[in-house]
Every structure is written in structure tokens, then in C-alpha cells.
Amino acid sequence: MVEFKGSIVPLVTPFKNGAIDEAALERLIERQIEAGSHALSVGGTTGEPGALSLEEREYLIERALRFIKGRVPLLAGTGSLRLDETLRLTQAAHRMGAQGALVITPYYVKPNQEGLYRFFGQVAQSVPEMPIVLYNIPGRTGVEIKVDTVARLRRDFKNIVGLKHSSKDVEYVSELLRRVGRDFKVYCGLEALTFPMMCVGAVGTIAATANWLPKETAQMCQLTLEGRYKEALELHYYGLEANDAVFWDTNPIPLKTVLSWMGLCEKEWREPLGPTTPEVEARLRRMAESYGLIPAQGSHPPVLPDPAGKQYV
């Protein structure tokens, strides 16, 4: 089984005239690989999976694998509200060659812990040779995967290898690793907490900010994995405004707004998402200029912190 570590970038799903934009998807993937991202993910929250048909989600996974060409692993987002859909997508991702599946807690219905155990257990059983990463995001699903439930799943299904934790509760990470073993893989799902979570044992991040700052996010993760915490801390602070900006409107609206200015994809979503306000656009433009993502008028982008005077990776 592939072991996911470092910066696992949750790509936006680019659209053009209502359809998935293949050319833009390839551009986004090439940019990430060139920047040193450790792995990629499609079909997660940032990729607007709720607005995609099952056929489109399968197509997205297939195209991503084709463009990646085995250069980095792919963690395919395959979770859905329904078990049958989740099984279909996870099995399809496995057949196509994805190296792992990211499976979100079923949303809206707020299942109890026994229901979550059975749901994730059936998914794991359907692809016993494929690594499964649970996706704990209580802010969007309304329910948390309790540590006891993760411990049961870890014990009973050997291919449940990790968890993406999208919550400000860093104590959860410490308790989880204490209970299930520190070889269990935890990935940060809240951009600004990547460095703190990795300091207590997470092995990487699935951070939307890397759509903007792939090199810096990958470097911060690599430095932390190597125990070079002081250097990683500088990058942590460097990226704070970009982390915040992801959520100045509903993700991925800010991401696609800036990526469109960068010429990487269209500024296009599927309803009910829509354009942000002029005020937020103005803030995003100032942020993008400050990071050198788009040309700045009469100013210069900040220099990446490098206190040691060496290359990060």
C-alpha cells in the first residue's frame, strides 16, 4: 500500500461552459507536480463533489490518473451521502489505479457512531487492498467520528490507515494517536493548523491553500517531517493570510477566483455556488498581489523566509 505523507493537494474541479475542463485540469496537475507536491486529491470538498454526477466523479478520477502518469500518488475522494454510491466510486477508483480513497462522513443525515462504523467498514471490505482515509469534517457533516469509533475501525479493517481531521480540535489528534497507535496516519484538514497538527504527530496536510501556494505548502510539510521545525515555522507564518483567504467566501469560490486571474482555470462554479462580492474580490486581489500570484501594481511580492540561507528541499 502507498503511504501518503506531506502535502496532498485537494484540487479544485475546473469547469468551462458547464463541463469539466480537461485542459485546465492538466494545467493544475502539472503545476502541482512541478512545485513538489507530495500527492494529489480530486473529488474532495474543494472539488465540489456534491455538484458532480457519479459519472463525472469517475471521469475526474480517470483523467487525473491519466495526467499524473504515476509521478505522484492520487488520493481519490469517493465519499457520498449514500453507501451504494460510495461503494461504486471507491471500487471504480481502485480499478482505475488510484492509490487511496478519501471517504467523508455521510453528510446531512447525522448518523450515530454505530452507523458510521458499519458504513466505513463496508467501504473498507469492498476494496481490501486499497488504503482508506476517513474524512472527519464535523463543520460540514454535522457529526464527528469519535476516537472510539476510529479505534474500532482501525482494529477491524487493516486498510483503514488514516484520517483527515478538518477541525480546530488539535487535542483530538493527540488522543487519537494515543489510542490507535502513532503509526496511524493523520492529515490536517484545516489549512492554518497544518504545522501545529504535524508537530503533535500528523504526517501531512490536505490543504486547499496549496492550490495557490503548492511549493511553500510542500516545503513546510517536508521541513516538519524532517524535524526542521524552526524553518517550517517561518513558512507557517508566511502562509497565514493565504490560509485565511480560502475562507473569505465558501470554498472553492476564493480559490477559483484567484486561479482564474492566474490563467489556470475559468472563474466558474456550479450553482448554488456563485461569484463572491466586489469587496471580497478586492481583498483577494490584494492578497494575490502580496504573494506574487498575480502582477502587483507598484510593489514587489514578499521574499520567502529562509533563515538558514539554504534551499528548503
C-alpha positions as a Python dict, from the first residue, in 0.01 Angstrom:
ca = {
    (1, 'M'): (0, 0, 0),
    (2, 'V'): (116, 351, -82),
    (3, 'E'): (189, 563, 225),
    (4, 'F'): (65, 920, 186),
    (5, 'K'): (275, 1190, 353),
    (6, 'G'): (339, 1560, 314),
    (7, 'S'): (128, 1796, 104),
    (8, 'I'): (-166, 1613, -55),
    (9, 'V'): (-329, 1884, -261),
    (10, 'P'): (-712, 1883, -288),
    (11, 'L'): (-755, 2019, -639),
    (12, 'V'): (-1043, 2236, -749),
    (13, 'T'): (-1255, 2086, -1025),
    (14, 'P'): (-1219, 2325, -1321),
    (15, 'F'): (-1528, 2391, -1533),
    (16, 'K'): (-1572, 2553, -1872),
    (17, 'N'): (-1917, 2620, -2013),
    (18, 'G'): (-2063, 2388, -1750),
    (19, 'A'): (-1842, 2087, -1820),
    (20, 'I'): (-1520, 1960, -1661),
    (21, 'D'): (-1232, 2144, -1827),
    (22, 'E'): (-971, 1881, -1916),
    (23, 'A'): (-708, 2126, -2032),
    (24, 'A'): (-733, 2326, -1710),
    (25, 'L'): (-718, 2007, -1501),
    (26, 'E'): (-397, 1910, -1674),
    (27, 'R'): (-250, 2257, -1615),
    (28, 'L'): (-336, 2240, -1247),
    (29, 'I'): (-183, 1895, -1210),
    (30, 'E'): (138, 1988, -1392),
    (31, 'R'): (181, 2296, -1175),
    (32, 'Q'): (146, 2091, -858),
    (33, 'I'): (392, 1825, -964),
    (34, 'E'): (647, 2082, -1077),
    (35, 'A'): (614, 2259, -740),
    (36, 'G'): (697, 1943, -546),
    (37, 'S'): (358, 1848, -402),
    (38, 'H'): (379, 1501, -248),
    (39, 'A'): (40, 1374, -371),
    (40, 'L'): (-285, 1498, -524),
    (41, 'S'): (-652, 1450, -446),
    (42, 'V'): (-964, 1505, -654),
    (43, 'G'): (-1329, 1485, -558),
    (44, 'G'): (-1292, 1618, -205),
    (45, 'T'): (-1475, 1918, -60),
    (46, 'T'): (-1265, 2166, -260),
    (47, 'G'): (-1359, 1978, -578),
    (48, 'E'): (-1736, 2037, -545),
    (49, 'P'): (-1830, 1667, -541),
    (50, 'G'): (-2192, 1740, -449),
    (51, 'A'): (-2233, 1923, -779),
    (52, 'L'): (-2090, 1635, -986),
    (53, 'S'): (-2274, 1330, -1115),
    (54, 'L'): (-2132, 987, -1033),
    (55, 'E'): (-2019, 957, -1393),
    (56, 'E'): (-1839, 1291, -1371),
    (57, 'R'): (-1669, 1191, -1048),
    (58, 'E'): (-1543, 869, -1208),
    (59, 'Y'): (-1432, 1065, -1515),
    (60, 'L'): (-1244, 1313, -1296),
    (61, 'I'): (-1052, 1034, -1123),
    (62, 'E'): (-970, 867, -1455),
    (63, 'R'): (-848, 1191, -1614),
    (64, 'A'): (-643, 1286, -1310),
    (65, 'L'): (-468, 948, -1316),
    (66, 'R'): (-404, 984, -1687),
    (67, 'F'): (-246, 1328, -1646),
    (68, 'I'): (-46, 1233, -1334),
    (69, 'K'): (113, 936, -1515),
    (70, 'G'): (227, 775, -1191),
    (71, 'R'): (451, 1065, -1089),
    (72, 'V'): (275, 1119, -755),
    (73, 'P'): (4, 919, -577),
    (74, 'L'): (-365, 1006, -611),
    (75, 'L'): (-599, 1003, -312),
    (76, 'A'): (-944, 991, -472),
    (77, 'G'): (-1239, 1148, -292),
    (78, 'T'): (-1507, 880, -315),
    (79, 'G'): (-1741, 954, -24),
    (80, 'S'): (-2110, 1028, -64),
    (81, 'L'): (-2425, 1055, 142),
    (82, 'R'): (-2529, 711, 14),
    (83, 'L'): (-2348, 384, 78),
    (84, 'D'): (-2417, 241, -268),
    (85, 'E'): (-2268, 548, -436),
    (86, 'T'): (-1965, 543, -207),
    (87, 'L'): (-1906, 175, -282),
    (88, 'R'): (-1937, 236, -656),
    (89, 'L'): (-1694, 529, -657),
    (90, 'T'): (-1441, 362, -427),
    (91, 'Q'): (-1437, 41, -629),
    (92, 'A'): (-1408, 237, -953),
    (93, 'A'): (-1115, 438, -813),
    (94, 'H'): (-945, 113, -712),
    (95, 'R'): (-995, -42, -1057),
    (96, 'M'): (-857, 269, -1226),
    (97, 'G'): (-542, 264, -1017),
    (98, 'A'): (-589, 534, -754),
    (99, 'Q'): (-351, 470, -465),
    (100, 'G'): (-604, 551, -193),
    (101, 'A'): (-959, 667, -121),
    (102, 'L'): (-1071, 959, 96),
    (103, 'V'): (-1417, 879, 236),
    (104, 'I'): (-1616, 1155, 401),
    (105, 'T'): (-1860, 1107, 687),
    (106, 'P'): (-2209, 1087, 528),
    (107, 'Y'): (-2350, 1436, 548),
    (108, 'Y'): (-2695, 1575, 631),
    (109, 'V'): (-2832, 1258, 796),
    (110, 'K'): (-2606, 1286, 1106),
    (111, 'P'): (-2552, 910, 1158),
    (112, 'N'): (-2471, 772, 1502),
    (113, 'Q'): (-2138, 608, 1578),
    (114, 'E'): (-2258, 253, 1511),
    (115, 'G'): (-2389, 365, 1174),
    (116, 'L'): (-2054, 524, 1093),
    (117, 'Y'): (-1871, 207, 1194),
    (118, 'R'): (-2085, -6, 964),
    (119, 'F'): (-2068, 244, 678),
    (120, 'F'): (-1689, 277, 677),
    (121, 'G'): (-1647, -95, 746),
    (122, 'Q'): (-1844, -192, 436),
    (123, 'V'): (-1642, 50, 224),
    (124, 'A'): (-1315, -93, 355),
    (125, 'Q'): (-1431, -450, 296),
    (126, 'S'): (-1519, -370, -65),
    (127, 'V'): (-1156, -280, -151),
    (128, 'P'): (-940, -475, 98),
    (129, 'E'): (-614, -392, -81),
    (130, 'M'): (-679, -17, -108),
    (131, 'P'): (-580, 231, 167),
    (132, 'I'): (-883, 412, 308),
    (133, 'V'): (-853, 754, 473),
    (134, 'L'): (-1153, 857, 683),
    (135, 'Y'): (-1264, 1219, 643),
    (136, 'N'): (-1371, 1383, 968),
    (137, 'I'): (-1526, 1724, 893),
    (138, 'P'): (-1798, 1793, 1151),
    (139, 'G'): (-1849, 2153, 1034),
    (140, 'R'): (-1993, 2027, 703),
    (141, 'T'): (-2143, 1693, 805),
    (142, 'G'): (-2283, 1775, 1149),
    (143, 'V'): (-2125, 1472, 1315),
    (144, 'E'): (-1776, 1380, 1438),
    (145, 'I'): (-1614, 1041, 1403),
    (146, 'K'): (-1539, 968, 1767),
    (147, 'V'): (-1198, 837, 1868),
    (148, 'D'): (-1359, 514, 1995),
    (149, 'T'): (-1514, 457, 1652),
    (150, 'V'): (-1186, 517, 1472),
    (151, 'A'): (-1017, 274, 1713),
    (152, 'R'): (-1275, 4, 1630),
    (153, 'L'): (-1234, 60, 1259),
    (154, 'R'): (-855, 57, 1284),
    (155, 'R'): (-870, -271, 1476),
    (156, 'D'): (-1113, -449, 1244),
    (157, 'F'): (-1012, -322, 898),
    (158, 'K'): (-641, -319, 822),
    (159, 'N'): (-678, -100, 512),
    (160, 'I'): (-825, 188, 714),
    (161, 'V'): (-490, 357, 751),
    (162, 'G'): (-559, 720, 831),
    (163, 'L'): (-792, 1012, 893),
    (164, 'K'): (-822, 1365, 757),
    (165, 'H'): (-909, 1590, 1050),
    (166, 'S'): (-1090, 1910, 950),
    (167, 'S'): (-1149, 2058, 1292),
    (168, 'K'): (-980, 2307, 1525),
    (169, 'D'): (-969, 2038, 1793),
    (170, 'V'): (-596, 1957, 1792),
    (171, 'E'): (-639, 1762, 2118),
    (172, 'Y'): (-841, 1509, 1914),
    (173, 'V'): (-525, 1428, 1716),
    (174, 'S'): (-319, 1357, 2026),
    (175, 'E'): (-592, 1142, 2181),
    (176, 'L'): (-647, 955, 1855),
    (177, 'L'): (-279, 871, 1811),
    (178, 'R'): (-252, 770, 2175),
    (179, 'R'): (-546, 531, 2138),
    (180, 'V'): (-489, 379, 1795),
    (181, 'G'): (-111, 398, 1767),
    (182, 'R'): (121, 662, 1632),
    (183, 'D'): (168, 468, 1309),
    (184, 'F'): (-190, 564, 1217),
    (185, 'K'): (-177, 843, 960),
    (186, 'V'): (-343, 1174, 1044),
    (187, 'Y'): (-371, 1452, 787),
    (188, 'C'): (-463, 1809, 873),
    (189, 'G'): (-775, 1937, 700),
    (190, 'L'): (-770, 2294, 830),
    (191, 'E'): (-509, 2494, 645),
    (192, 'A'): (-379, 2717, 924),
    (193, 'L'): (-335, 2420, 1160),
    (194, 'T'): (-109, 2211, 936),
    (195, 'F'): (209, 2294, 1126),
    (196, 'P'): (59, 2258, 1477),
    (197, 'M'): (-105, 1925, 1389),
    (198, 'M'): (213, 1790, 1233),
    (199, 'C'): (403, 1888, 1548),
    (200, 'V'): (183, 1651, 1751),
    (201, 'G'): (201, 1365, 1504),
    (202, 'A'): (9, 1431, 1183),
    (203, 'V'): (210, 1322, 878),
    (204, 'G'): (79, 1574, 629),
    (205, 'T'): (-196, 1802, 514),
    (206, 'I'): (-479, 1805, 264),
    (207, 'A'): (-484, 2183, 246),
    (208, 'A'): (-672, 2387, -12),
    (209, 'T'): (-415, 2667, 19),
    (210, 'A'): (-175, 2454, -183),
    (211, 'N'): (-387, 2532, -489),
    (212, 'W'): (-230, 2879, -458),
    (213, 'L'): (99, 2806, -281),
    (214, 'P'): (198, 2450, -373),
    (215, 'K'): (573, 2490, -329),
    (216, 'E'): (551, 2664, 7),
    (217, 'T'): (299, 2414, 146),
    (218, 'A'): (507, 2118, 32),
    (219, 'Q'): (824, 2271, 176),
    (220, 'M'): (662, 2338, 514),
    (221, 'C'): (543, 1977, 533),
    (222, 'Q'): (880, 1838, 427),
    (223, 'L'): (1068, 2051, 679),
    (224, 'T'): (835, 1940, 958),
    (225, 'L'): (868, 1574, 862),
    (226, 'E'): (1247, 1620, 879),
    (227, 'G'): (1226, 1782, 1224),
    (228, 'R'): (1338, 2123, 1095),
    (229, 'Y'): (1069, 2298, 1297),
    (230, 'K'): (1220, 2645, 1313),
    (231, 'E'): (1235, 2674, 935),
    (232, 'A'): (888, 2523, 898),
    (233, 'L'): (755, 2775, 1148),
    (234, 'E'): (863, 3060, 922),
    (235, 'L'): (660, 2913, 636),
    (236, 'H'): (367, 2858, 870),
    (237, 'Y'): (352, 3231, 941),
    (238, 'Y'): (426, 3321, 580),
    (239, 'G'): (112, 3139, 463),
    (240, 'L'): (-136, 3257, 726),
    (241, 'E'): (-312, 3520, 515),
    (242, 'A'): (-344, 3281, 221),
    (243, 'N'): (-490, 3021, 458),
    (244, 'D'): (-746, 3271, 583),
    (245, 'A'): (-832, 3388, 232),
    (246, 'V'): (-953, 3041, 131),
    (247, 'F'): (-1248, 3101, 362),
    (248, 'W'): (-1330, 3465, 289),
    (249, 'D'): (-1617, 3309, 98),
    (250, 'T'): (-1732, 2950, 61),
    (251, 'N'): (-1452, 2722, -58),
    (252, 'P'): (-1369, 2696, -352),
    (253, 'I'): (-1503, 3038, -460),
    (254, 'P'): (-1193, 3232, -348),
    (255, 'L'): (-960, 2968, -491),
    (256, 'K'): (-1118, 2970, -836),
    (257, 'T'): (-1138, 3349, -838),
    (258, 'V'): (-762, 3383, -791),
    (259, 'L'): (-673, 3084, -1011),
    (260, 'S'): (-871, 3244, -1292),
    (261, 'W'): (-664, 3563, -1259),
    (262, 'M'): (-356, 3341, -1281),
    (263, 'G'): (-482, 3194, -1609),
    (264, 'L'): (-511, 2842, -1469),
    (265, 'C'): (-887, 2786, -1488),
    (266, 'E'): (-1215, 2966, -1551),
    (267, 'K'): (-1393, 3154, -1274),
    (268, 'E'): (-1678, 2907, -1287),
    (269, 'W'): (-1870, 2707, -1028),
    (270, 'R'): (-2189, 2510, -1025),
    (271, 'E'): (-2495, 2651, -854),
    (272, 'P'): (-2583, 2708, -580),
    (273, 'L'): (-2227, 2847, -556),
    (274, 'G'): (-2180, 3182, -722),
    (275, 'P'): (-1945, 3479, -755),
    (276, 'T'): (-1824, 3649, -442),
    (277, 'T'): (-1882, 4015, -359),
    (278, 'P'): (-1675, 4301, -505),
    (279, 'E'): (-1542, 4367, -154),
    (280, 'V'): (-1408, 4013, -118),
    (281, 'E'): (-1268, 4022, -471),
    (282, 'A'): (-1075, 4335, -381),
    (283, 'R'): (-933, 4166, -70),
    (284, 'L'): (-842, 3859, -275),
    (285, 'R'): (-666, 4073, -535),
    (286, 'R'): (-455, 4242, -266),
    (287, 'M'): (-371, 3904, -114),
    (288, 'A'): (-279, 3755, -453),
    (289, 'E'): (-59, 4052, -536),
    (290, 'S'): (117, 4031, -200),
    (291, 'Y'): (212, 3667, -264),
    (292, 'G'): (317, 3732, -620),
    (293, 'L'): (40, 3515, -764),
    (294, 'I'): (-61, 3798, -997),
    (295, 'P'): (133, 4109, -1100),
    (296, 'A'): (136, 4373, -832),
    (297, 'Q'): (92, 4738, -915),
    (298, 'G'): (391, 4937, -790),
    (299, 'S'): (503, 4683, -532),
    (300, 'H'): (705, 4364, -505),
    (301, 'P'): (599, 4023, -372),
    (302, 'P'): (744, 3922, -35),
    (303, 'V'): (1060, 3716, -24),
    (304, 'L'): (1019, 3363, 102),
    (305, 'P'): (1169, 3330, 452),
    (306, 'D'): (1491, 3131, 450),
    (307, 'P'): (1676, 3199, 775),
    (308, 'A'): (1933, 2928, 708),
    (309, 'G'): (2016, 3069, 366),
    (310, 'K'): (1963, 2728, 207),
    (311, 'Q'): (1716, 2555, -18),
    (312, 'Y'): (1423, 2409, 173),
    (313, 'V'): (1413, 2078, -11),
}
